[in-house]
PDB file of C-alpha atoms in Angstrom:
ATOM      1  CA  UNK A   1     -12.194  43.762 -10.156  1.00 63.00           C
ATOM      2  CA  UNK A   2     -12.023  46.271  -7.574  1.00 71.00           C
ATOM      3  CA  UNK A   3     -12.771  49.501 -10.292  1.00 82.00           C
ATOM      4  CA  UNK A   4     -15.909  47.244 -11.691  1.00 85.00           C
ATOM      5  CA  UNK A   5     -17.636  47.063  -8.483  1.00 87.00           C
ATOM      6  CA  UNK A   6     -17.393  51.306  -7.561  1.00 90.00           C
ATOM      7  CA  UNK A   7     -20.454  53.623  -8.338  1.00 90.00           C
ATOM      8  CA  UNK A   8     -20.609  56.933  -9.555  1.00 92.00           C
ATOM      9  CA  UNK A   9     -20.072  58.900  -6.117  1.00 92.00           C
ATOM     10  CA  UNK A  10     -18.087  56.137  -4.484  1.00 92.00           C
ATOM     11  CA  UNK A  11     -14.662  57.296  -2.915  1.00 91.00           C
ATOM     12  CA  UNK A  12     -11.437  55.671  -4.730  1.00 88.00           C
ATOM     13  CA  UNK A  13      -8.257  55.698  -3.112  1.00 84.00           C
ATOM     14  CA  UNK A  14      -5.516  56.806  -5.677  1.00 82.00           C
ATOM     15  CA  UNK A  15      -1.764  58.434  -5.600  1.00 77.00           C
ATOM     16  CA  UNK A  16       0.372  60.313  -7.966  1.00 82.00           C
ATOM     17  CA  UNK A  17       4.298  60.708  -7.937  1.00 81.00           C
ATOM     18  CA  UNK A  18       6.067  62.379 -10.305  1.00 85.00           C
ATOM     19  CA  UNK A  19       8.351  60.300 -12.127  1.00 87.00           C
ATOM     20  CA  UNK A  20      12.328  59.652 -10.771  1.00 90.00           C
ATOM     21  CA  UNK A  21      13.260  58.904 -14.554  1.00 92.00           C
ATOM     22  CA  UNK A  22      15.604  61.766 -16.122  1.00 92.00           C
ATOM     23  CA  UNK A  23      16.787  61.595 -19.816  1.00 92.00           C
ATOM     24  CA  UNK A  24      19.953  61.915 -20.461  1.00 93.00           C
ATOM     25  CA  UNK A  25      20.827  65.681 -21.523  1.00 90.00           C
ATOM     26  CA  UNK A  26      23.705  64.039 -24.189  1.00 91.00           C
ATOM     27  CA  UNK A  27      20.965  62.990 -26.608  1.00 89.00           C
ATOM     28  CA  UNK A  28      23.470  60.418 -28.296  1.00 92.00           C
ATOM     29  CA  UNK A  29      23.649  58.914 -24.621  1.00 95.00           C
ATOM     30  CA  UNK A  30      22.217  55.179 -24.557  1.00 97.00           C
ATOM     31  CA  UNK A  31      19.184  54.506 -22.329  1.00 98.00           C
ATOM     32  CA  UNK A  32      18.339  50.302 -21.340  1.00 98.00           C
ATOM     33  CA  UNK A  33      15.152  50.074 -19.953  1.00 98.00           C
ATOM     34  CA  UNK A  34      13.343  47.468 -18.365  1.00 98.00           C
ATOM     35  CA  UNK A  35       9.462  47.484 -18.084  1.00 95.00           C
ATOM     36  CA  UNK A  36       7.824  44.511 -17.633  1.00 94.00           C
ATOM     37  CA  UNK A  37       3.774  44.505 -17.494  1.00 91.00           C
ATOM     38  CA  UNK A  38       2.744  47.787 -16.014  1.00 91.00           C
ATOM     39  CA  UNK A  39       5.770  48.940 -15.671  1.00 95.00           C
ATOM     40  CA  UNK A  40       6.006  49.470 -20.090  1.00 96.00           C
ATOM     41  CA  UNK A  41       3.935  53.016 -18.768  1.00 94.00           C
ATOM     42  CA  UNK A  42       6.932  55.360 -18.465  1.00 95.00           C
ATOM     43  CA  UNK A  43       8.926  53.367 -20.517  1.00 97.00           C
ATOM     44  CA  UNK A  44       6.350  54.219 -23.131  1.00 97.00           C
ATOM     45  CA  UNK A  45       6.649  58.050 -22.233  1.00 95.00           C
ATOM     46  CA  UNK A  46      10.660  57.610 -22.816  1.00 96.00           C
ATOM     47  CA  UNK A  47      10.559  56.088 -26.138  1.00 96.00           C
ATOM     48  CA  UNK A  48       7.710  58.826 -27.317  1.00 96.00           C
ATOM     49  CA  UNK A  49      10.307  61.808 -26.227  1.00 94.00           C
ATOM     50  CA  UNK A  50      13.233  60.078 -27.951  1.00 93.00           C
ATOM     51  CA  UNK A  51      11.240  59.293 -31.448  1.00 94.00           C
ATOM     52  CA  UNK A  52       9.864  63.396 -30.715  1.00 92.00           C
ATOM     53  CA  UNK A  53      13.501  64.341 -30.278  1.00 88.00           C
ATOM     54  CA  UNK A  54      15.091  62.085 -32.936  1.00 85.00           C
ATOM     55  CA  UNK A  55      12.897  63.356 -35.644  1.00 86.00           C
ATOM     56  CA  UNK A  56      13.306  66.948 -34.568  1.00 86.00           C
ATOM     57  CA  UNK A  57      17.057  66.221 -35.176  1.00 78.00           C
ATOM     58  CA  UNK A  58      16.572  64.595 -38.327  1.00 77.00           C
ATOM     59  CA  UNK A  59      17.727  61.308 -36.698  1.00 66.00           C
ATOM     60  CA  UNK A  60      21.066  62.251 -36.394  1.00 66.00           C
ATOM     61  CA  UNK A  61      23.340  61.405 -33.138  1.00 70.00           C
ATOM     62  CA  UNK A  62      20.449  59.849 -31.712  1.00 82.00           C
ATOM     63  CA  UNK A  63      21.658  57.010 -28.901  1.00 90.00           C
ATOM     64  CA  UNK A  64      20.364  53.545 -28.746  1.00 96.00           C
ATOM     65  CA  UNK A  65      17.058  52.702 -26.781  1.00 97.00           C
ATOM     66  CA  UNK A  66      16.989  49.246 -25.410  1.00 98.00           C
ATOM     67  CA  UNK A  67      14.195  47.657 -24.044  1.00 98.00           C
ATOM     68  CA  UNK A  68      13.444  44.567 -21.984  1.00 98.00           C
ATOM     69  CA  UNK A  69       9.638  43.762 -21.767  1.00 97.00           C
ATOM     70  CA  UNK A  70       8.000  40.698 -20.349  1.00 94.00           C
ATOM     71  CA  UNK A  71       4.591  39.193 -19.608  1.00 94.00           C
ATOM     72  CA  UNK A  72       2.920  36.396 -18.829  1.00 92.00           C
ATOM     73  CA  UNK A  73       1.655  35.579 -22.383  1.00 92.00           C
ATOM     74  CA  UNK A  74       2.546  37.426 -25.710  1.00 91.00           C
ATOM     75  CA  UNK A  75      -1.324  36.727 -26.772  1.00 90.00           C
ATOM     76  CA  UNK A  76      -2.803  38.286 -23.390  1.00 86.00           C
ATOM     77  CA  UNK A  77      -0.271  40.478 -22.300  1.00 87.00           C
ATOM     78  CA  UNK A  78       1.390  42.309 -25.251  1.00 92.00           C
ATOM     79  CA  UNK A  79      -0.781  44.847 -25.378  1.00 89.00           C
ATOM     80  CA  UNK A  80       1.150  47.773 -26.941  1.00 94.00           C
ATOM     81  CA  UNK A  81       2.905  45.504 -29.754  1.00 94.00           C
ATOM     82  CA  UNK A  82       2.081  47.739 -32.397  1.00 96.00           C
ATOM     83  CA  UNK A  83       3.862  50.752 -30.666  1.00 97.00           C
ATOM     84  CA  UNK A  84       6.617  48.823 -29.789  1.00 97.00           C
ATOM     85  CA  UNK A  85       7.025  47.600 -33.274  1.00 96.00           C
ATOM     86  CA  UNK A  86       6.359  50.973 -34.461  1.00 97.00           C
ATOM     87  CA  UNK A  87       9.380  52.460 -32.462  1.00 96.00           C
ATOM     88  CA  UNK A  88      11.393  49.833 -33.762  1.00 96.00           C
ATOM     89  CA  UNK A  89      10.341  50.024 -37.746  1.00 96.00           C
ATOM     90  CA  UNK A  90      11.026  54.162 -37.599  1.00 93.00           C
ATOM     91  CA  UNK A  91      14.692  53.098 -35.889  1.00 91.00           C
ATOM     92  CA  UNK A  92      13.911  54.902 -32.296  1.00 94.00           C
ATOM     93  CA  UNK A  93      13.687  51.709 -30.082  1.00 96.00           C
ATOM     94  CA  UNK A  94      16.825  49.867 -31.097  1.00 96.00           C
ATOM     95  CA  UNK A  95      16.862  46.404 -29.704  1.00 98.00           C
ATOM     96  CA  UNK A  96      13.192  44.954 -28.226  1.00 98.00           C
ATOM     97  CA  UNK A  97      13.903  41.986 -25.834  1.00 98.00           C
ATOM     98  CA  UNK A  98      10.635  40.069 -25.349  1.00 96.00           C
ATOM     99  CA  UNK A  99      10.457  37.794 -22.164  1.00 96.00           C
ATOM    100  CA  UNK A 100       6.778  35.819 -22.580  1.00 95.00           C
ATOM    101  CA  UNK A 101       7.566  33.917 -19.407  1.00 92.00           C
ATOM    102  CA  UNK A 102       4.827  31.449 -19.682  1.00 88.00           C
ATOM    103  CA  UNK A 103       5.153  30.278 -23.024  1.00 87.00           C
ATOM    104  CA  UNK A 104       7.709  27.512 -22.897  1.00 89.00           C
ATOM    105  CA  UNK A 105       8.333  24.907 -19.680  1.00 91.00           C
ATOM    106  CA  UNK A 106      10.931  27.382 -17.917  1.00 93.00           C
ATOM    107  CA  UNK A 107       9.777  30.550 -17.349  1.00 94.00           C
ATOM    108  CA  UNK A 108      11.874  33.700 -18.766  1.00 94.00           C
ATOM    109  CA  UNK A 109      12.306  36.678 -16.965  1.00 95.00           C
ATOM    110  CA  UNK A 110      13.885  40.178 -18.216  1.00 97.00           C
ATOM    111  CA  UNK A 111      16.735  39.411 -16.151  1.00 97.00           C
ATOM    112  CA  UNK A 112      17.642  35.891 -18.069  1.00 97.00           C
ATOM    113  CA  UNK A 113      17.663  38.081 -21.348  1.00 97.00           C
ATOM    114  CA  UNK A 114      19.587  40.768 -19.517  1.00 98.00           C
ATOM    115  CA  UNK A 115      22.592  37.973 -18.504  1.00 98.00           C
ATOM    116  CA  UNK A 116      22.596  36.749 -21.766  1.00 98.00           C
ATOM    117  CA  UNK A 117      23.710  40.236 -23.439  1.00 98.00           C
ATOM    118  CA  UNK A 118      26.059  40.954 -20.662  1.00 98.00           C
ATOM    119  CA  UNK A 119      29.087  41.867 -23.016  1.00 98.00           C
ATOM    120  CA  UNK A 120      26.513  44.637 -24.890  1.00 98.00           C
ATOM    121  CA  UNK A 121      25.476  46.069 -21.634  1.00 98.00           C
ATOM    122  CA  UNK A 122      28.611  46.494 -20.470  1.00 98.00           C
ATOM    123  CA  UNK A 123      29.857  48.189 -23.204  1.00 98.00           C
ATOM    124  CA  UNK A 124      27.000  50.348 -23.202  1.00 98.00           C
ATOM    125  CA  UNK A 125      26.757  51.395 -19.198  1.00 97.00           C
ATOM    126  CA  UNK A 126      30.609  51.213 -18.835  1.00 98.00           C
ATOM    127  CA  UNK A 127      31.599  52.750 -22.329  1.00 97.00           C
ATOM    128  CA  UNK A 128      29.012  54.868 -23.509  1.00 97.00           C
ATOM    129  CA  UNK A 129      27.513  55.719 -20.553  1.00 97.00           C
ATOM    130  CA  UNK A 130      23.978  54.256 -20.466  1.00 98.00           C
ATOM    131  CA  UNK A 131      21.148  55.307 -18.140  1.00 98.00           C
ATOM    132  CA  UNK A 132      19.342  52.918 -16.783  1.00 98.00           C
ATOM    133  CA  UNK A 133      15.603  52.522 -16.010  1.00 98.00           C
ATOM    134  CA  UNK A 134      13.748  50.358 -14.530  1.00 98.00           C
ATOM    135  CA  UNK A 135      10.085  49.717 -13.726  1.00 97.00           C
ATOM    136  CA  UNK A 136       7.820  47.423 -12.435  1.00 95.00           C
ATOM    137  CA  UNK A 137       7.454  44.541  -8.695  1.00 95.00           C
ATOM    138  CA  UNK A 138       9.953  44.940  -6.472  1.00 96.00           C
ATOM    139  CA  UNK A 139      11.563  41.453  -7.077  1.00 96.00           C
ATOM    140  CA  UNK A 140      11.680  42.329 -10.533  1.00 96.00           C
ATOM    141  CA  UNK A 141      13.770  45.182  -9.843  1.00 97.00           C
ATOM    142  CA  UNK A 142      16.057  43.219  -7.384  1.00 97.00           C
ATOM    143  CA  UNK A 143      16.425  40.521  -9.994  1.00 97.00           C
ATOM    144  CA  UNK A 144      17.658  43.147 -12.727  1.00 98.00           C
ATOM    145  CA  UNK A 145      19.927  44.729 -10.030  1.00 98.00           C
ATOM    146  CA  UNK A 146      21.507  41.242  -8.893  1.00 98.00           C
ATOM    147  CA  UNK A 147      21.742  40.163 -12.755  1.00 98.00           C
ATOM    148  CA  UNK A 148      23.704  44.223 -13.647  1.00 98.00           C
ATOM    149  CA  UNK A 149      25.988  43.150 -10.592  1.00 98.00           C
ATOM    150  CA  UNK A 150      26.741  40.238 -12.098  1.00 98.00           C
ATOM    151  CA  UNK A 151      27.639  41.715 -15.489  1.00 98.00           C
ATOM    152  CA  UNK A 152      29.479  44.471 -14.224  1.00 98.00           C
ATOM    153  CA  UNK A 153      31.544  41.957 -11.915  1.00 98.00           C
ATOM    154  CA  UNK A 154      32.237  39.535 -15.033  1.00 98.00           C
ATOM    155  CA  UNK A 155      33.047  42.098 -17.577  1.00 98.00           C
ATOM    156  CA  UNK A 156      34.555  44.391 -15.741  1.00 98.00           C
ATOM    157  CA  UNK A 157      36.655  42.280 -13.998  1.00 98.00           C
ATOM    158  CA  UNK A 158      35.992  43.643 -10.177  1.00 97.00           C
ATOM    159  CA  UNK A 159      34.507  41.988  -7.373  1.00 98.00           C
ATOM    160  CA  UNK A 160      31.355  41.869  -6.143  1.00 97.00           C
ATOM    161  CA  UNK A 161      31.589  44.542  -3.669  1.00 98.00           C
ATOM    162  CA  UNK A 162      33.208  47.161  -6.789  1.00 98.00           C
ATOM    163  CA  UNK A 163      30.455  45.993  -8.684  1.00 98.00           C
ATOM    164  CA  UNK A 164      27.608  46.968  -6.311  1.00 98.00           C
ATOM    165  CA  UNK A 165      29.554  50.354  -5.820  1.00 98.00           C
ATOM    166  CA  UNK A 166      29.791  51.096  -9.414  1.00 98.00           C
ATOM    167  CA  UNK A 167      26.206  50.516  -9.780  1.00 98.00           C
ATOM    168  CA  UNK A 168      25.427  52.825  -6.531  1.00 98.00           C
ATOM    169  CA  UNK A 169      27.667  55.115  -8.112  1.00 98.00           C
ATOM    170  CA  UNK A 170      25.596  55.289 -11.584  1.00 98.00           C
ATOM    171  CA  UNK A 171      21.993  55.797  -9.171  1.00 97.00           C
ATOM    172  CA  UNK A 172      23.593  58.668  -7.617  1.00 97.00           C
ATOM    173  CA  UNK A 173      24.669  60.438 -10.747  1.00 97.00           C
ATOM    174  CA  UNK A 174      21.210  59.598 -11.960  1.00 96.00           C
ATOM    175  CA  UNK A 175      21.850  56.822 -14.697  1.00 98.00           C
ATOM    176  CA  UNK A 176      20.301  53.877 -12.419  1.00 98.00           C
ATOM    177  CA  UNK A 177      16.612  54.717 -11.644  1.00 98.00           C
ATOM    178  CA  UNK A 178      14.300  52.322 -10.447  1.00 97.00           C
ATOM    179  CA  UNK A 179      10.308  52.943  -9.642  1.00 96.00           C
ATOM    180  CA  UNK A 180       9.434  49.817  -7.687  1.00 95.00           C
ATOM    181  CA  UNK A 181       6.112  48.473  -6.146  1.00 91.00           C
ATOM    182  CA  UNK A 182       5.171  45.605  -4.369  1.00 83.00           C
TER     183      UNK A 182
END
């Protein structure tokens, strides 16, 4: 890879920006996240400040955490299992959809899991007031957004055109962040 091949001394080209993602000030507020490969990193930073918040509070009023993660392979790419599963065991993460897209003929993306829960995430953007993150390729993140228009067009029984406004109304108040790359 690119990394292996520098020397000490050699000039590498790097960039920082400081995270979009906000947590929700109403602790008890519901947060669905979606972080496939690389983009599990702030994903990973949410779930630590809601376990280090939840057990400051003794667990109590402490709103779900969902996450949708997906890789290529669950044996390659699953590299921080054990924290996931850790979040999960001590009750921070609440639901863990895993989208191992080549391990069966059709591949399955976060977005196929998303459209299959579609009553639950309404309920929990619409009447509980999720926030929701997302992180990772670009088409990843246009896939989610397509698939959350589709939900909130179904469920809430608006057209398309309400449904894209409701969800541009949710990124302006700050509960639909996405941190995209190409």
């Amino acid at each position: 890879g690119h990394l292996a091949d520098t020397k000490n001394g050699d000039m590498v080209r790097v960039f920082v920006r400081d995270s979009t993602f906000r947590l929700p000030k109403q602790v008890e507020r519901p947060i669905v996240m979606f972080g496939p490969g690389t983009g599990i990193a702030p994903m990973r930073a949410v779930l630590q400040e809601r376990s280090y918040v939840r057990k400051e509070a003794g667990g109590q009023n402490h709103g779900p955490n969902v996450l949708y993660f997906g890789c290529k392979s669950r044996s390659m790419d699953y590299i921080y299992r054990d924290e996931l599963e850790a979040f999960s065991d001590e009750g921070t993460l609440t639901e863990l959809h895993l989208a191992f897209s080549r391990e069966q003929e059709e591949k399955v993306y976060v977005q196929h899991l998303l459209a299959k829960r579609a009553e639950e995430t309404w309920e929990l953007i619409h009447e509980k007031k999720a926030s929701i993150f997302v992180c990772g390729a670009v088409r990843m993140g246009a896939d989610v957004d397509h698939a959350l228009q589709d939900i909130i067009s179904k469920q809430g029984d608006m057209t398309r055109e309400k449904a894209k406004a409701y969800l541009d109304k949710m990124q302006v108040a700050g509960r639909f962040v996405q941190e995209l790359w190409s």
